[in-house]
């Protein structure tokens, strides 16, 4: 290998190219994706880093960009053609990308959709189809790509099947099977029935008189029904959608995962307008399509709704706002929630104070590193009452 000023990043200009041990060999994965592209007569495929609920942090099953390219940063976009592959990410991750990508990939040091669009216009000839999974892109992002390609002779084509999932095959991680449980009443301050009544009241008072609210953000459904899960590391949520009308409640999730108490709570109002109808998670599109055939108005928050779901409902039947009424209600904490927040911060402050004292005693002994320090503060937090784990992996550094 050619000498390099540093050996922890790739050097694709060397002969032969140098790859650090942290780089992922993406050759076979790209070949599989390109074969699927050819079969559909498409010339390019766009792969985002987010999931179907617009989460920044995702489950292993949704790490499509990471599987395809090896890049594990939390934000990025890839475009793959028959002979090129490029990854866009921001300055937090440039060094990491040089460590994780092999020489199949071009690293683009920007995140703008205009930049991605310009690259596509150079890489894809006029008349070609640029494809993507519409259930992984926000409404705004879809519109930005559409504008970038408008009038260029390239067609932005949504695909029902996710091609990365197809290439990934049976190696793709399985969905979570852990329990979805009810948050005890002592923490909520409001029952889910009271929350539903409040949202329905907002529907009646709105000038457009929407007939339904569609919830795509995972924290929206978790908050509305006082339910929690752990489908995404460090996030107390579970994969779900909700369609709430004036008289019905449809909750789309993996029903078998509900704890007995959670199931009993959701079905306690049956039959009647407070009866939660449990539907399979994968049926939300078909259900929404049937609902939208009638004389209805669907209220949704565009920040958390994918273009795939949004496009199911005819434009004239949509009531669009940046955030759904549930997200807005969730943002205003009631007095009991405020009390619980303060108590949680006091418990956490105790753990941090214990940690600082431990550091003062331990650091001078010279046997402590950042990793063991992070492990210790996690243990101190776990020892506090009601701990369900940290909100993100400890970021620990010294010197």
mmCIF file of C-alpha atoms in Angstrom:
data_model
loop_
_atom_site.group_PDB
_atom_site.id
_atom_site.type_symbol
_atom_site.label_atom_id
_atom_site.label_comp_id
_atom_site.label_asym_id
_atom_site.label_seq_id
_atom_site.Cartn_x
_atom_site.Cartn_y
_atom_site.Cartn_z
ATOM 1 C CA UNK A 1 0.000 0.000 0.000
ATOM 2 C CA UNK A 2 1.076 3.559 -0.653
ATOM 3 C CA UNK A 3 2.166 5.577 2.383
ATOM 4 C CA UNK A 4 -0.595 7.828 3.754
ATOM 5 C CA UNK A 5 -0.475 10.651 6.290
ATOM 6 C CA UNK A 6 -2.998 8.705 8.386
ATOM 7 C CA UNK A 7 -4.078 5.091 8.320
ATOM 8 C CA UNK A 8 -7.555 5.369 9.853
ATOM 9 C CA UNK A 9 -9.206 6.779 6.699
ATOM 10 C CA UNK A 10 -9.476 5.494 3.137
ATOM 11 C CA UNK A 11 -7.095 6.575 0.368
ATOM 12 C CA UNK A 12 -8.719 5.884 -2.995
ATOM 13 C CA UNK A 13 -5.952 7.655 -4.918
ATOM 14 C CA UNK A 14 -3.329 5.115 -3.783
ATOM 15 C CA UNK A 15 -2.452 2.136 -6.005
ATOM 16 C CA UNK A 16 -3.903 -0.167 -4.900
ATOM 17 C CA UNK A 17 -6.491 1.872 -2.949
ATOM 18 C CA UNK A 18 -6.040 1.759 0.833
ATOM 19 C CA UNK A 19 -9.008 0.974 3.093
ATOM 20 C CA UNK A 20 -8.848 1.016 6.899
ATOM 21 C CA UNK A 21 -10.265 -2.015 8.771
ATOM 22 C CA UNK A 22 -13.359 0.063 9.659
ATOM 23 C CA UNK A 23 -14.451 0.316 5.981
ATOM 24 C CA UNK A 24 -17.314 -1.856 4.703
ATOM 25 C CA UNK A 25 -17.027 -3.782 1.436
ATOM 26 C CA UNK A 26 -20.168 -2.613 -0.387
ATOM 27 C CA UNK A 27 -19.465 -4.237 -3.777
ATOM 28 C CA UNK A 28 -21.936 -7.135 -3.518
ATOM 29 C CA UNK A 29 -24.627 -4.969 -1.914
ATOM 30 C CA UNK A 30 -24.426 -2.344 -4.652
ATOM 31 C CA UNK A 31 -24.481 -5.071 -7.310
ATOM 32 C CA UNK A 32 -27.673 -6.510 -5.815
ATOM 33 C CA UNK A 33 -29.347 -3.079 -5.720
ATOM 34 C CA UNK A 34 -28.280 -2.310 -9.295
ATOM 35 C CA UNK A 35 -29.745 -5.604 -10.486
ATOM 36 C CA UNK A 36 -33.095 -4.648 -8.941
ATOM 37 C CA UNK A 37 -32.861 -1.196 -10.539
ATOM 38 C CA UNK A 38 -32.250 -2.725 -13.969
ATOM 39 C CA UNK A 39 -35.219 -5.037 -13.555
ATOM 40 C CA UNK A 40 -37.445 -1.984 -13.095
ATOM 41 C CA UNK A 41 -35.907 0.018 -15.908
ATOM 42 C CA UNK A 42 -34.752 2.733 -13.500
ATOM 43 C CA UNK A 43 -31.428 4.566 -13.642
ATOM 44 C CA UNK A 44 -31.056 5.853 -10.059
ATOM 45 C CA UNK A 45 -32.263 5.129 -6.524
ATOM 46 C CA UNK A 46 -32.253 7.565 -3.584
ATOM 47 C CA UNK A 47 -31.667 6.144 -0.079
ATOM 48 C CA UNK A 48 -32.251 8.360 2.998
ATOM 49 C CA UNK A 49 -31.104 7.777 6.578
ATOM 50 C CA UNK A 50 -34.538 8.160 8.168
ATOM 51 C CA UNK A 51 -37.472 5.743 8.567
ATOM 52 C CA UNK A 52 -41.198 5.717 7.773
ATOM 53 C CA UNK A 53 -41.972 7.979 10.754
ATOM 54 C CA UNK A 54 -39.353 10.677 10.038
ATOM 55 C CA UNK A 55 -37.283 9.687 13.071
ATOM 56 C CA UNK A 56 -33.741 10.997 13.348
ATOM 57 C CA UNK A 57 -32.791 7.961 15.452
ATOM 58 C CA UNK A 58 -33.800 4.656 13.930
ATOM 59 C CA UNK A 59 -34.064 0.937 14.647
ATOM 60 C CA UNK A 60 -31.442 -1.465 13.244
ATOM 61 C CA UNK A 61 -34.085 -2.771 10.816
ATOM 62 C CA UNK A 62 -34.360 0.694 9.257
ATOM 63 C CA UNK A 63 -30.615 1.351 8.902
ATOM 64 C CA UNK A 64 -30.777 0.927 5.122
ATOM 65 C CA UNK A 65 -28.137 3.543 4.380
ATOM 66 C CA UNK A 66 -25.789 1.929 6.902
ATOM 67 C CA UNK A 67 -26.253 -1.557 5.448
ATOM 68 C CA UNK A 68 -25.791 -0.439 1.848
ATOM 69 C CA UNK A 69 -22.781 1.831 2.322
ATOM 70 C CA UNK A 70 -21.271 1.052 5.727
ATOM 71 C CA UNK A 71 -21.799 4.661 6.846
ATOM 72 C CA UNK A 72 -23.383 4.726 10.320
ATOM 73 C CA UNK A 73 -23.793 8.467 10.969
ATOM 74 C CA UNK A 74 -27.270 9.646 11.983
ATOM 75 C CA UNK A 75 -27.782 11.889 8.924
ATOM 76 C CA UNK A 76 -27.053 11.212 5.271
ATOM 77 C CA UNK A 77 -28.452 10.529 1.803
ATOM 78 C CA UNK A 78 -27.164 8.178 -0.887
ATOM 79 C CA UNK A 79 -27.854 8.031 -4.618
ATOM 80 C CA UNK A 80 -26.934 4.882 -6.566
ATOM 81 C CA UNK A 81 -26.831 4.608 -10.373
ATOM 82 C CA UNK A 82 -25.595 1.735 -12.553
ATOM 83 C CA UNK A 83 -21.996 2.950 -12.398
ATOM 84 C CA UNK A 84 -21.815 5.459 -9.526
ATOM 85 C CA UNK A 85 -22.644 5.733 -5.837
ATOM 86 C CA UNK A 86 -22.506 8.963 -3.838
ATOM 87 C CA UNK A 87 -23.175 9.834 -0.208
ATOM 88 C CA UNK A 88 -24.073 13.287 1.144
ATOM 89 C CA UNK A 89 -23.546 14.136 4.821
ATOM 90 C CA UNK A 90 -22.694 17.151 6.977
ATOM 91 C CA UNK A 91 -19.377 18.161 8.562
ATOM 92 C CA UNK A 92 -19.993 16.184 11.774
ATOM 93 C CA UNK A 93 -19.490 12.979 9.809
ATOM 94 C CA UNK A 94 -16.888 13.663 7.108
ATOM 95 C CA UNK A 95 -14.053 11.882 8.921
ATOM 96 C CA UNK A 96 -16.347 9.051 9.981
ATOM 97 C CA UNK A 97 -17.478 8.566 6.371
ATOM 98 C CA UNK A 98 -13.847 8.361 5.208
ATOM 99 C CA UNK A 99 -13.333 5.592 7.775
ATOM 100 C CA UNK A 100 -16.466 3.606 6.924
ATOM 101 C CA UNK A 101 -16.923 3.930 3.134
ATOM 102 C CA UNK A 102 -14.987 1.880 0.597
ATOM 103 C CA UNK A 103 -13.850 3.248 -2.768
ATOM 104 C CA UNK A 104 -17.163 2.433 -4.465
ATOM 105 C CA UNK A 105 -18.468 5.665 -2.950
ATOM 106 C CA UNK A 106 -18.011 9.365 -3.645
ATOM 107 C CA UNK A 107 -18.307 11.502 -0.486
ATOM 108 C CA UNK A 108 -20.208 14.759 -1.074
ATOM 109 C CA UNK A 109 -19.511 17.267 1.691
ATOM 110 C CA UNK A 110 -22.904 18.941 1.707
ATOM 111 C CA UNK A 111 -26.505 18.021 2.516
ATOM 112 C CA UNK A 112 -28.503 20.285 0.197
ATOM 113 C CA UNK A 113 -31.079 18.707 -2.075
ATOM 114 C CA UNK A 114 -29.975 21.187 -4.762
ATOM 115 C CA UNK A 115 -26.526 19.537 -4.655
ATOM 116 C CA UNK A 116 -28.057 16.055 -4.865
ATOM 117 C CA UNK A 117 -30.262 17.206 -7.750
ATOM 118 C CA UNK A 118 -27.290 18.616 -9.675
ATOM 119 C CA UNK A 119 -25.390 15.343 -9.219
ATOM 120 C CA UNK A 120 -28.398 13.355 -10.481
ATOM 121 C CA UNK A 121 -28.705 15.596 -13.554
ATOM 122 C CA UNK A 122 -25.067 14.846 -14.414
ATOM 123 C CA UNK A 123 -25.241 11.113 -13.639
ATOM 124 C CA UNK A 124 -28.657 10.267 -15.127
ATOM 125 C CA UNK A 125 -29.344 10.972 -18.808
ATOM 126 C CA UNK A 126 -32.545 12.724 -19.882
ATOM 127 C CA UNK A 127 -35.463 10.325 -20.148
ATOM 128 C CA UNK A 128 -34.314 8.281 -17.161
ATOM 129 C CA UNK A 129 -36.327 7.394 -14.063
ATOM 130 C CA UNK A 130 -35.059 8.410 -10.609
ATOM 131 C CA UNK A 131 -36.724 6.136 -8.046
ATOM 132 C CA UNK A 132 -37.288 6.125 -4.289
ATOM 133 C CA UNK A 133 -39.515 4.742 -1.550
ATOM 134 C CA UNK A 134 -42.145 7.476 -0.941
ATOM 135 C CA UNK A 135 -42.746 6.142 2.585
ATOM 136 C CA UNK A 136 -39.227 7.222 3.636
ATOM 137 C CA UNK A 137 -39.416 10.849 2.481
ATOM 138 C CA UNK A 138 -41.174 13.812 4.042
ATOM 139 C CA UNK A 139 -43.606 15.845 1.968
ATOM 140 C CA UNK A 140 -41.163 18.771 1.856
ATOM 141 C CA UNK A 141 -38.245 16.570 0.791
ATOM 142 C CA UNK A 142 -40.274 14.955 -2.000
ATOM 143 C CA UNK A 143 -41.318 18.390 -3.241
ATOM 144 C CA UNK A 144 -37.686 19.576 -3.161
ATOM 145 C CA UNK A 145 -36.535 16.640 -5.303
ATOM 146 C CA UNK A 146 -39.481 17.195 -7.646
ATOM 147 C CA UNK A 147 -38.484 20.851 -8.092
ATOM 148 C CA UNK A 148 -34.805 19.936 -8.586
ATOM 149 C CA UNK A 149 -35.684 17.563 -11.458
ATOM 150 C CA UNK A 150 -38.600 19.531 -12.916
ATOM 151 C CA UNK A 151 -38.292 20.197 -16.629
ATOM 152 C CA UNK A 152 -35.054 18.185 -16.908
ATOM 153 C CA UNK A 153 -36.524 15.178 -18.672
ATOM 154 C CA UNK A 154 -35.891 12.964 -15.640
ATOM 155 C CA UNK A 155 -38.918 11.455 -13.890
ATOM 156 C CA UNK A 156 -39.151 11.122 -10.081
ATOM 157 C CA UNK A 157 -40.840 7.756 -9.687
ATOM 158 C CA UNK A 158 -42.163 6.355 -6.378
ATOM 159 C CA UNK A 159 -41.758 2.576 -5.962
ATOM 160 C CA UNK A 160 -44.088 0.447 -3.842
ATOM 161 C CA UNK A 161 -41.246 -1.940 -2.934
ATOM 162 C CA UNK A 162 -38.170 -0.748 -1.063
ATOM 163 C CA UNK A 163 -35.244 -1.970 -3.174
ATOM 164 C CA UNK A 164 -32.699 -1.874 -0.335
ATOM 165 C CA UNK A 165 -34.962 -4.113 1.755
ATOM 166 C CA UNK A 166 -35.215 -6.492 -1.200
ATOM 167 C CA UNK A 167 -31.421 -6.580 -1.643
ATOM 168 C CA UNK A 168 -30.914 -6.951 2.133
ATOM 169 C CA UNK A 169 -33.200 -9.998 2.138
ATOM 170 C CA UNK A 170 -33.276 -12.332 5.139
ATOM 171 C CA UNK A 171 -30.181 -10.689 6.619
ATOM 172 C CA UNK A 172 -32.288 -7.654 7.533
ATOM 173 C CA UNK A 173 -32.886 -7.457 11.316
ATOM 174 C CA UNK A 174 -36.297 -8.611 12.494
ATOM 175 C CA UNK A 175 -38.898 -6.182 13.895
ATOM 176 C CA UNK A 176 -38.909 -5.686 17.658
ATOM 177 C CA UNK A 177 -40.943 -8.208 19.632
ATOM 178 C CA UNK A 178 -40.657 -6.501 23.032
ATOM 179 C CA UNK A 179 -43.710 -5.569 25.059
ATOM 180 C CA UNK A 180 -45.724 -2.381 24.509
ATOM 181 C CA UNK A 181 -46.861 -1.313 27.970
ATOM 182 C CA UNK A 182 -49.102 1.287 29.643
ATOM 183 C CA UNK A 183 -47.504 4.224 31.417
ATOM 184 C CA UNK A 184 -48.822 4.207 35.010
ATOM 185 C CA UNK A 185 -51.449 6.864 35.738
ATOM 186 C CA UNK A 186 -49.183 8.427 38.374
ATOM 187 C CA UNK A 187 -46.972 9.779 35.571
ATOM 188 C CA UNK A 188 -49.495 11.045 33.015
ATOM 189 C CA UNK A 189 -51.885 13.492 34.642
ATOM 190 C CA UNK A 190 -54.529 12.655 32.007
ATOM 191 C CA UNK A 191 -56.125 9.404 30.873
ATOM 192 C CA UNK A 192 -55.982 8.550 27.187
ATOM 193 C CA UNK A 193 -59.760 8.920 27.047
ATOM 194 C CA UNK A 194 -59.437 12.543 28.246
ATOM 195 C CA UNK A 195 -56.747 13.214 25.642
ATOM 196 C CA UNK A 196 -58.896 11.767 22.835
ATOM 197 C CA UNK A 197 -61.848 13.892 23.977
ATOM 198 C CA UNK A 198 -59.627 16.995 23.877
ATOM 199 C CA UNK A 199 -58.468 16.289 20.314
ATOM 200 C CA UNK A 200 -62.032 15.614 19.166
ATOM 201 C CA UNK A 201 -63.101 18.924 20.675
ATOM 202 C CA UNK A 202 -60.402 20.679 18.621
ATOM 203 C CA UNK A 203 -61.688 18.909 15.497
ATOM 204 C CA UNK A 204 -65.221 20.201 16.141
ATOM 205 C CA UNK A 205 -64.010 23.756 16.810
ATOM 206 C CA UNK A 206 -61.766 23.997 13.741
ATOM 207 C CA UNK A 207 -63.176 26.080 10.879
ATOM 208 C CA UNK A 208 -62.569 23.222 8.423
ATOM 209 C CA UNK A 209 -64.359 20.688 10.677
ATOM 210 C CA UNK A 210 -61.951 17.803 9.905
ATOM 211 C CA UNK A 211 -63.457 14.334 10.215
ATOM 212 C CA UNK A 212 -60.183 12.595 11.151
ATOM 213 C CA UNK A 213 -56.674 13.172 12.482
ATOM 214 C CA UNK A 214 -53.836 11.046 11.082
ATOM 215 C CA UNK A 215 -50.864 10.457 13.393
ATOM 216 C CA UNK A 216 -47.555 9.267 11.926
ATOM 217 C CA UNK A 217 -45.069 10.495 14.563
ATOM 218 C CA UNK A 218 -44.337 7.655 16.980
ATOM 219 C CA UNK A 219 -44.352 9.935 20.023
ATOM 220 C CA UNK A 220 -47.825 11.204 19.022
ATOM 221 C CA UNK A 221 -49.463 7.790 19.363
ATOM 222 C CA UNK A 222 -47.389 6.910 22.448
ATOM 223 C CA UNK A 223 -48.482 10.131 24.171
ATOM 224 C CA UNK A 224 -52.138 9.932 23.114
ATOM 225 C CA UNK A 225 -52.675 6.431 24.501
ATOM 226 C CA UNK A 226 -50.203 6.629 27.424
ATOM 227 C CA UNK A 227 -48.270 3.698 25.944
ATOM 228 C CA UNK A 228 -44.515 3.125 25.765
ATOM 229 C CA UNK A 229 -42.122 0.708 24.043
ATOM 230 C CA UNK A 230 -38.471 0.394 23.101
ATOM 231 C CA UNK A 231 -38.442 -0.229 19.345
ATOM 232 C CA UNK A 232 -35.737 2.425 18.830
ATOM 233 C CA UNK A 233 -32.719 2.569 21.174
ATOM 234 C CA UNK A 234 -32.963 5.404 23.740
ATOM 235 C CA UNK A 235 -36.495 6.318 22.560
ATOM 236 C CA UNK A 236 -39.561 5.058 24.507
ATOM 237 C CA UNK A 237 -41.701 4.518 21.396
ATOM 238 C CA UNK A 238 -43.121 1.689 19.276
ATOM 239 C CA UNK A 239 -44.007 1.439 15.589
ATOM 240 C CA UNK A 240 -47.588 2.592 15.088
ATOM 241 C CA UNK A 241 -50.034 4.869 13.292
ATOM 242 C CA UNK A 242 -53.368 6.268 14.481
ATOM 243 C CA UNK A 243 -56.447 7.416 12.580
ATOM 244 C CA UNK A 244 -58.779 9.185 15.012
ATOM 245 C CA UNK A 245 -62.265 10.185 13.798
ATOM 246 C CA UNK A 246 -65.204 11.739 15.635
ATOM 247 C CA UNK A 247 -66.655 8.317 16.374
ATOM 248 C CA UNK A 248 -63.877 5.734 15.859
ATOM 249 C CA UNK A 249 -60.247 5.123 16.830
ATOM 250 C CA UNK A 250 -57.999 2.951 14.650
ATOM 251 C CA UNK A 251 -54.593 2.058 16.112
ATOM 252 C CA UNK A 252 -52.174 0.313 13.751
ATOM 253 C CA UNK A 253 -49.513 -1.749 15.534
ATOM 254 C CA UNK A 254 -48.346 -5.313 16.213
ATOM 255 C CA UNK A 255 -51.244 -6.312 18.484
ATOM 256 C CA UNK A 256 -49.531 -9.390 19.946
ATOM 257 C CA UNK A 257 -46.951 -7.155 21.627
ATOM 258 C CA UNK A 258 -49.449 -5.299 23.824
ATOM 259 C CA UNK A 259 -49.181 -6.101 27.528
ATOM 260 C CA UNK A 260 -52.411 -7.503 29.025
ATOM 261 C CA UNK A 261 -52.967 -4.240 30.940
ATOM 262 C CA UNK A 262 -52.404 -2.096 27.834
ATOM 263 C CA UNK A 263 -54.788 -4.226 25.777
ATOM 264 C CA UNK A 264 -57.443 -4.078 28.511
ATOM 265 C CA UNK A 265 -57.107 -0.283 28.710
ATOM 266 C CA UNK A 266 -57.511 0.198 24.952
ATOM 267 C CA UNK A 267 -60.553 -2.095 24.711
ATOM 268 C CA UNK A 268 -62.251 -0.855 27.883
ATOM 269 C CA UNK A 269 -64.570 1.457 25.922
ATOM 270 C CA UNK A 270 -65.863 -1.170 23.507
ATOM 271 C CA UNK A 271 -68.302 -0.897 21.901
ATOM 272 C CA UNK A 272 -68.558 2.874 21.494
ATOM 273 C CA UNK A 273 -66.662 5.995 20.408
ATOM 274 C CA UNK A 274 -63.864 5.270 22.920
ATOM 275 C CA UNK A 275 -63.268 1.739 21.641
ATOM 276 C CA UNK A 276 -59.806 1.389 20.112
ATOM 277 C CA UNK A 277 -59.919 -0.810 17.011
ATOM 278 C CA UNK A 278 -56.582 -2.626 16.793
ATOM 279 C CA UNK A 279 -55.341 -3.034 13.218
ATOM 280 C CA UNK A 280 -52.163 -4.567 11.755
ATOM 281 C CA UNK A 281 -49.343 -2.026 11.412
ATOM 282 C CA UNK A 282 -48.938 -2.737 7.693
ATOM 283 C CA UNK A 283 -52.590 -1.993 6.898
ATOM 284 C CA UNK A 284 -52.500 1.778 7.439
ATOM 285 C CA UNK A 285 -52.185 2.667 3.726
ATOM 286 C CA UNK A 286 -55.072 0.433 2.636
ATOM 287 C CA UNK A 287 -57.272 1.644 5.504
ATOM 288 C CA UNK A 288 -56.506 5.320 4.773
ATOM 289 C CA UNK A 289 -57.207 4.772 1.060
ATOM 290 C CA UNK A 290 -60.655 3.323 1.851
ATOM 291 C CA UNK A 291 -61.439 6.105 4.317
ATOM 292 C CA UNK A 292 -60.434 8.840 1.836
ATOM 293 C CA UNK A 293 -63.031 7.677 -0.726
ATOM 294 C CA UNK A 294 -65.836 9.190 1.361
ATOM 295 C CA UNK A 295 -66.734 12.813 2.044
ATOM 296 C CA UNK A 296 -63.972 13.376 4.612
ATOM 297 C CA UNK A 297 -61.272 15.836 5.667
ATOM 298 C CA UNK A 298 -58.037 14.410 7.112
ATOM 299 C CA UNK A 299 -56.018 16.638 9.472
ATOM 300 C CA UNK A 300 -52.296 15.872 9.583
ATOM 301 C CA UNK A 301 -48.950 17.352 10.549
ATOM 302 C CA UNK A 302 -46.654 17.595 7.541
ATOM 303 C CA UNK A 303 -43.435 17.383 9.614
ATOM 304 C CA UNK A 304 -44.013 13.717 10.500
ATOM 305 C CA UNK A 305 -46.109 12.447 7.585
ATOM 306 C CA UNK A 306 -44.356 10.758 4.669
ATOM 307 C CA UNK A 307 -45.145 11.647 1.082
ATOM 308 C CA UNK A 308 -46.336 8.046 0.624
ATOM 309 C CA UNK A 309 -49.203 8.442 3.126
ATOM 310 C CA UNK A 310 -49.879 12.062 2.174
ATOM 311 C CA UNK A 311 -50.361 11.172 -1.500
ATOM 312 C CA UNK A 312 -53.096 8.646 -0.663
ATOM 313 C CA UNK A 313 -55.543 11.391 0.362
ATOM 314 C CA UNK A 314 -56.846 13.698 -2.410
ATOM 315 C CA UNK A 315 -55.571 17.259 -1.972
ATOM 316 C CA UNK A 316 -59.026 18.739 -1.460
ATOM 317 C CA UNK A 317 -59.639 16.349 1.452
ATOM 318 C CA UNK A 318 -56.500 17.350 3.379
ATOM 319 C CA UNK A 319 -56.089 19.803 6.234
ATOM 320 C CA UNK A 320 -52.353 20.414 6.483
ATOM 321 C CA UNK A 321 -50.483 22.053 9.333
ATOM 322 C CA UNK A 322 -46.834 21.735 10.328
ATOM 323 C CA UNK A 323 -47.763 19.757 13.431
ATOM 324 C CA UNK A 324 -50.853 17.727 14.253
ATOM 325 C CA UNK A 325 -53.132 18.816 17.128
ATOM 326 C CA UNK A 326 -51.769 15.876 19.128
ATOM 327 C CA UNK A 327 -48.175 17.076 18.752
ATOM 328 C CA UNK A 328 -49.246 20.568 19.822
ATOM 329 C CA UNK A 329 -51.183 19.250 22.838
ATOM 330 C CA UNK A 330 -48.254 17.018 23.840
ATOM 331 C CA UNK A 331 -45.952 20.068 23.845
ATOM 332 C CA UNK A 332 -47.963 21.760 26.628
ATOM 333 C CA UNK A 333 -47.296 19.875 29.853
ATOM 334 C CA UNK A 334 -50.047 19.735 32.471
ATOM 335 C CA UNK A 335 -49.254 20.527 36.122
ATOM 336 C CA UNK A 336 -48.730 16.868 37.003
ATOM 337 C CA UNK A 337 -46.378 16.287 34.069
ATOM 338 C CA UNK A 338 -44.386 19.373 35.106
ATOM 339 C CA UNK A 339 -44.098 17.975 38.626
ATOM 340 C CA UNK A 340 -42.891 14.634 37.257
ATOM 341 C CA UNK A 341 -40.333 16.371 35.019
ATOM 342 C CA UNK A 342 -38.875 18.271 37.958
ATOM 343 C CA UNK A 343 -38.719 15.125 40.087
ATOM 344 C CA UNK A 344 -36.929 13.251 37.270
ATOM 345 C CA UNK A 345 -34.353 16.041 36.990
ATOM 346 C CA UNK A 346 -33.738 15.942 40.741
ATOM 347 C CA UNK A 347 -33.116 12.185 40.599
ATOM 348 C CA UNK A 348 -30.758 12.671 37.652
ATOM 349 C CA UNK A 349 -28.939 15.490 39.469
ATOM 350 C CA UNK A 350 -28.297 13.126 42.368
ATOM 351 C CA UNK A 351 -26.678 10.634 39.968
ATOM 352 C CA UNK A 352 -24.542 13.364 38.337
ATOM 353 C CA UNK A 353 -23.424 14.683 41.751
ATOM 354 C CA UNK A 354 -22.451 11.164 42.803
ATOM 355 C CA UNK A 355 -20.530 10.837 39.552
ATOM 356 C CA UNK A 356 -18.593 14.088 40.000
ATOM 357 C CA UNK A 357 -17.577 13.033 43.522
ATOM 358 C CA UNK A 358 -16.486 9.621 42.195
ATOM 359 C CA UNK A 359 -14.436 11.302 39.460
ATOM 360 C CA UNK A 360 -12.641 13.504 42.001
ATOM 361 C CA UNK A 361 -11.590 10.414 43.933
ATOM 362 C CA UNK A 362 -10.883 8.108 40.984
ATOM 363 C CA UNK A 363 -9.163 10.212 38.313
ATOM 364 C CA UNK A 364 -5.983 10.850 40.363
ATOM 365 C CA UNK A 365 -5.448 7.080 40.583
ATOM 366 C CA UNK A 366 -4.802 7.064 36.821
ATOM 367 C CA UNK A 367 -6.814 3.968 35.946
ATOM 368 C CA UNK A 368 -9.921 5.635 34.483
ATOM 369 C CA UNK A 369 -10.766 6.172 30.801
ATOM 370 C CA UNK A 370 -13.761 7.810 29.083
ATOM 371 C CA UNK A 371 -15.500 4.495 28.399
ATOM 372 C CA UNK A 372 -15.406 3.187 31.976
ATOM 373 C CA UNK A 373 -16.484 6.656 33.142
ATOM 374 C CA UNK A 374 -19.518 6.537 30.867
ATOM 375 C CA UNK A 375 -20.371 3.058 32.129
ATOM 376 C CA UNK A 376 -20.232 4.266 35.716
ATOM 377 C CA UNK A 377 -22.616 7.197 35.269
ATOM 378 C CA UNK A 378 -25.044 4.891 33.441
ATOM 379 C CA UNK A 379 -24.946 2.572 36.468
ATOM 380 C CA UNK A 380 -25.560 5.469 38.875
ATOM 381 C CA UNK A 381 -28.578 6.568 36.832
ATOM 382 C CA UNK A 382 -29.947 3.026 36.672
ATOM 383 C CA UNK A 383 -29.852 2.898 40.476
ATOM 384 C CA UNK A 384 -32.320 5.811 40.682
ATOM 385 C CA UNK A 385 -36.011 5.011 41.079
ATOM 386 C CA UNK A 386 -38.097 4.806 37.858
ATOM 387 C CA UNK A 387 -35.026 4.732 35.580
ATOM 388 C CA UNK A 388 -35.797 3.380 32.093
ATOM 389 C CA UNK A 389 -32.350 4.101 30.633
ATOM 390 C CA UNK A 390 -30.612 7.183 29.188
ATOM 391 C CA UNK A 391 -32.027 9.294 26.353
ATOM 392 C CA UNK A 392 -28.889 8.772 24.247
ATOM 393 C CA UNK A 393 -25.583 6.961 24.500
ATOM 394 C CA UNK A 394 -23.210 8.811 26.821
ATOM 395 C CA UNK A 395 -20.881 11.192 24.978
ATOM 396 C CA UNK A 396 -17.784 11.087 27.145
ATOM 397 C CA UNK A 397 -14.514 12.901 26.524
ATOM 398 C CA UNK A 398 -11.583 14.335 28.472
ATOM 399 C CA UNK A 399 -8.404 16.226 27.677
#
